[in-house]
Amino acid sequence: MREYVDDGCVPYKMVAGVNPTPPSPVFSIVIIFDLTCAHGHRFEGWFASTEQSDRQKADALVACPICDDVGIERVPSAQVRVPKAGGRESAAPQQSADAESAPSHDAVAGLPSDVLAKLREIVRNTENVGRRFPEEARKIHYNEAPARSIRGQASRDEAQELSDEGIDFARLPPFLSSDSH
């Protein structure tokens, strides 16, 4: 698998609605919204305020980390059940048919956790060539280096050049390439 990171004027993490600057020593409030794209992929967006969320959406800076769709909408972030009758006995949680079909907390973008684990394993088994990605991809494509699965970074221009040369690659979504997994 091969990966490139968009090095345009907007850092990739900003596209996902996350401020890429390191946190200041002063505590600040962060609002976390549950978001969905037009294709139904659900993800979180962290914003300084509702106004920042709206501004970033209007400027097409918030995109789905799965498919890069910028048609993003906020969705309710919690399921709250309010009992119709007063009293603690009527407030007992009820299991619904939706609860059984709800995805596991480990699932991302509707992928079952076992599939997600396998995809992450595949990515871990690739060679990370970092910023040498365009050079290494060319060497492999032109049979100047042994064929192998690689991942790394490339600017938007480098990615376009690789595409123009007919070199196949794919952008890895952050949930697969994160070092925390």
XYZ file of C-alpha atoms in Angstrom:
181
model
C 0.000 0.000 0.000
C 1.231 3.455 -0.706
C 0.254 6.679 0.995
C 0.610 10.372 0.345
C -0.147 13.315 2.537
C -1.580 16.499 1.091
C 1.037 19.194 1.755
C -1.117 22.038 0.370
C -1.824 25.181 2.354
C -4.243 23.375 4.665
C -2.582 20.630 6.772
C -4.372 17.284 6.527
C -5.369 17.280 10.185
C -7.107 20.626 9.665
C -9.199 18.983 6.972
C -10.516 16.618 9.626
C -11.436 19.617 11.800
C -8.558 19.286 14.238
C -6.232 22.195 14.972
C -2.700 20.888 14.195
C -0.898 23.469 16.371
C 0.436 22.213 19.694
C -1.749 23.019 22.679
C -0.890 26.136 24.620
C -0.178 25.855 28.326
C -3.479 27.642 28.966
C -6.484 25.333 29.090
C -9.060 25.887 26.398
C -12.496 24.486 25.804
C -12.931 22.036 22.977
C -16.292 21.094 21.558
C -16.513 17.618 20.071
C -19.185 17.108 17.435
C -20.233 13.830 15.905
C -20.184 14.345 12.140
C -21.259 12.372 9.095
C -20.591 12.699 5.386
C -23.055 12.204 2.545
C -21.885 8.560 2.313
C -22.825 7.837 5.942
C -19.303 7.661 7.403
C -19.392 8.883 11.023
C -16.451 10.578 12.725
C -15.640 13.209 15.354
C -14.612 16.801 14.803
C -12.937 18.848 17.551
C -13.524 22.584 17.418
C -12.850 25.646 19.562
C -16.464 26.788 19.169
C -19.641 26.255 17.199
C -18.702 29.304 15.129
C -15.323 27.733 14.258
C -17.095 24.537 13.252
C -19.487 26.454 10.994
C -16.656 28.541 9.487
C -14.501 25.483 8.742
C -17.475 23.674 7.179
C -18.317 26.736 5.040
C -14.678 26.971 3.881
C -14.673 23.217 3.018
C -11.927 22.594 5.592
C -13.790 19.717 7.228
C -13.745 16.520 5.217
C -14.558 12.901 5.909
C -11.354 11.049 6.876
C -12.610 7.997 4.984
C -13.683 9.394 1.596
C -12.651 13.107 1.735
C -16.257 14.221 1.138
C -16.792 17.818 2.315
C -20.591 17.485 2.520
C -20.439 17.209 6.303
C -23.356 17.443 8.730
C -23.512 17.338 12.522
C -25.434 14.433 14.005
C -26.732 13.906 17.531
C -23.863 12.796 19.729
C -25.648 10.958 22.533
C -28.653 8.751 22.943
C -30.632 9.978 25.927
C -33.750 8.204 27.102
C -36.122 10.238 29.235
C -38.771 8.155 30.998
C -42.353 9.191 30.346
C -43.451 8.519 33.930
C -41.657 9.864 36.993
C -39.836 7.572 39.380
C -36.661 5.523 39.338
C -38.315 2.213 38.481
C -39.459 3.578 35.111
C -35.959 4.885 34.318
C -34.477 1.407 33.860
C -32.503 1.182 30.621
C -34.254 -0.635 27.825
C -32.527 -2.705 25.178
C -33.660 -1.879 21.685
C -33.157 -3.652 18.398
C -30.779 -0.812 17.476
C -28.519 -1.607 20.439
C -27.817 -5.104 19.117
C -26.994 -3.839 15.649
C -24.940 -0.855 16.868
C -21.295 -1.030 15.798
C -18.620 -1.826 18.354
C -16.649 1.073 19.829
C -13.566 -0.277 18.035
C -15.270 -0.061 14.649
C -14.420 2.863 12.408
C -16.521 3.960 9.444
C -18.813 0.994 9.888
C -15.996 -1.554 9.616
C -16.152 -4.488 12.018
C -13.261 -4.452 14.503
C -11.753 -7.687 13.106
C -11.628 -6.218 9.581
C -10.153 -2.978 10.931
C -7.501 -4.947 12.851
C -6.555 -6.871 9.679
C -6.285 -3.657 7.641
C -4.046 -2.098 10.294
C -1.896 -5.241 10.288
C -1.489 -4.959 6.506
C -0.416 -1.324 6.841
C 2.041 -2.209 9.659
C 3.626 -4.765 7.308
C 4.480 -2.100 4.728
C 7.819 -0.316 4.622
C 7.576 3.312 5.712
C 9.854 5.230 3.346
C 8.735 8.641 4.630
C 9.450 11.602 2.343
C 11.253 9.301 -0.126
C 7.874 7.906 -1.188
C 7.802 9.453 -4.723
C 11.364 8.311 -5.427
C 10.793 4.777 -4.109
C 7.436 4.443 -5.898
C 9.134 5.356 -9.192
C 11.962 2.863 -8.600
C 9.440 0.082 -7.969
C 7.271 1.102 -10.936
C 10.240 1.182 -13.338
C 11.684 -2.100 -11.938
C 14.771 -0.344 -10.535
C 14.009 -1.687 -7.042
C 12.388 -4.895 -5.813
C 8.599 -4.858 -5.730
C 7.308 -4.344 -2.200
C 4.525 -2.578 -0.355
C 5.553 0.874 0.788
C 3.971 3.865 2.465
C 5.143 7.403 3.024
C 4.422 11.024 2.250
C 4.248 13.084 -0.915
C 3.124 16.610 -1.629
C 0.038 17.240 -3.732
C 2.285 18.084 -6.724
C 4.389 14.941 -6.255
C 1.242 12.825 -6.038
C -0.087 14.384 -9.245
C 3.228 13.669 -11.021
C 3.109 10.028 -9.897
C -0.464 9.756 -11.141
C 0.487 11.352 -14.481
C 3.240 8.732 -14.861
C 0.680 5.949 -14.339
C 2.055 4.927 -10.946
C -0.718 3.460 -8.801
C -0.987 4.508 -5.167
C -3.725 5.197 -2.671
C -4.114 7.629 0.169
C -4.415 5.871 3.513
C -7.130 7.168 5.798
C -5.772 8.403 9.143
C -7.450 5.626 11.118
C -5.268 3.074 9.283
C -1.970 4.926 9.315
C -2.050 6.273 12.877
C 0.944 5.202 14.940
C -1.290 4.900 18.002
C -2.856 1.658 16.731
